[in-house]
Amino acid sequence: MKLMLHPVVTAAGASFLCYLVLIAPLVDPHHGWIYHDSGTAAGIILPLLFNIAAIWILFTLLLLLARRPGRVRVGVWSGLILFTAPVLLKEMAALLGWQFPHRLSMVLLLASSVCWIATVSLWRPSCAALFERVQHFSVRMFAVAALLGFIGLGQLMWCFWSARAMQLPRALHSASSSSSSSSLSEAELEAHRQRPRVIWIILDELSYEQVYGHRFATLDLPAFDQLAAQSTVFTHAVPAANHTEEAVPSMMTGVPVDRIRVGGDGTLRSLHDPATGQWQAFQSRDTIFGDALGAGFSTAVAGWYNPYCRILPGVLDHCQWFCREDLGEGMHSDGSILSNMAAPWADILNRIRSLRFDNSGIATRAAEGHIADYRDLSSAGDRFLEDPSIGFLLLHIPVPHPGGIYDRHTRTFATQRSSYIDNLALADAYLAHVRELLEQRGEWDSSAIVVMGDHSWRTEMIWMRTAYWTAEDQAASHGGHFDDRPAYIVKLPHQSEAARVDAPFAATRTRALFDGILDGSIRSAAELSAFAEQAPTRRGQAATAQFATLGGGGELRSRGR
């Protein structure tokens, strides 16, 4: 026990507490950061270990300096206690997904500073007995934190080992397939050319209410209006889930999903079906991409957030995915190991130099990563759209998902003072861009285009509690009202007239919808309406009921995708 009270152990406990907000998401059984981040495990974990070690050494030196009674001892220990407490409070709020107001943060920092100055200035030898009791209690608390921290450190090392190869290229279907276009007969090649292209566009967090229901007064969406004039608009799509990581697998597989299990290597292991209460292994072949390959279509994905290239390599001929995350403390998921090692220290110096201690820098870095994801995915999508051999293509684009990255008035990217409404304008511009590319190639009319949100705009559900919420968002959502209907629009090949489906339509039937388009059983708006109005299966009814009970796709998560 005496060893646990040594200054080295105390310093370790304080160091782990300072980095709890970064350690916890990595060692959490959900493996959220490992699963969704398109950076490398080394780029995340090695800088974290380095900075924990650096803080540990710094704290150890200070505590060794403070072993003798006196004002220095009081200054070091009172500072350690008083400044660790608000840091821990902020970290717990972040881990629980609570909004921690900047004013409260500044009040706590000011209060800690005043108390520390007063403690050091007013200390008298007569207070030594009381101080030692507080110090003895604190050293035991830090010993407990150190014990938990060493356990977490072991988990972190296991996580690093498991995920060491998560971003290495995986062999795609095209690399392992024995068939090729050169082995096909002329008749087969002609039949392949005659097939319509099927293009699935997920515009993340696209709300029916905001696009077609009650559009914000100053927002123009000409591309969406033009699309609706020759498409079937579903006015009451029931989302598969309210989080991307569950909604997209549900639509790909046709199975309701309210939870997922992820391996330490960043792979999707299993899906939980709320209708049956059972977990089932995720099989990439048992998805719409497997169906498309079986129907003779070449497949491709340019996607955001979900690690498509890692979880679907055997059923994709082409793949690109990106999801850059701001890791906190100035570290970026696409930063090098050295830059992420230096980032926390540079961030502290910049804050001191500019006398700014708010979170505006974090929001700016997050917007910069969001913009980079959009640009890279847009470029990858263009390459796939221009490749006529790709018959089934998913474009999962990170708008209009908050935070805002666009200024619709200047039509430029923005890292501050941008709203969900601005991002909607960017989504419209992207849709117009896709249409222009396909029209230039003479493929727009002949293609099946399905545009949807993976879920709706989660106003009061998530965003009202974050720094991304703006006055324009408040006005557009009528005070934060949450309408759970995602936009869902289907343009069939050569469709020229508008149609509507007003009956509730479960987005879990997306796979069945694509199967109908691929096999030719859904070729007209009338056939699509008949398909949409078919009675859902018992499993589909149970899943819809489960969604209504949960208010969406399971528990809320602080990252809010």
GROMACS .gro file of C-alpha atoms in nm, residues 35 42 45 75 93 129 131 231 238 249 256-257 265 276 359 365 408 417 426 451 471 474 515 521 545:
model
   25
   35TYR     CA    1  -1.435   0.213  -3.595
   42ALA     CA    2  -0.066   0.479  -3.442
   45ILE     CA    3  -0.264   0.620  -2.971
   75GLY     CA    4   0.132   2.541  -0.368
   93ALA     CA    5  -1.962   1.604  -1.910
  129ALA     CA    6  -0.245   1.970   1.027
  131PHE     CA    7  -0.355   2.059   0.501
  231SER     CA    8  -3.936   1.154  -5.904
  238VAL     CA    9  -3.977   0.591  -4.116
  249PRO     CA   10  -2.629  -0.122  -4.191
  256PRO     CA   11  -3.379  -0.361  -3.825
  257VAL     CA   12  -3.074  -0.260  -3.621
  265ASP     CA   13  -0.960  -0.412  -3.519
  276THR     CA   14  -3.614  -1.058  -3.240
  359ASN     CA   15  -1.360   2.625  -2.761
  365ARG     CA   16  -1.076   2.241  -3.655
  408ARG     CA   17  -2.499   2.999  -4.885
  417ARG     CA   18  -2.123   3.114  -3.812
  426LEU     CA   19  -2.450   2.285  -5.004
  451VAL     CA   20  -3.161   1.028  -5.272
  471ALA     CA   21  -3.015   3.126  -3.416
  474GLN     CA   22  -3.361   2.770  -3.388
  515ASP     CA   23  -3.350  -0.542  -5.535
  521SER     CA   24  -3.961  -0.566  -6.105
  545ALA     CA   25  -4.278  -0.022  -3.305
   0.00000   0.00000   0.00000
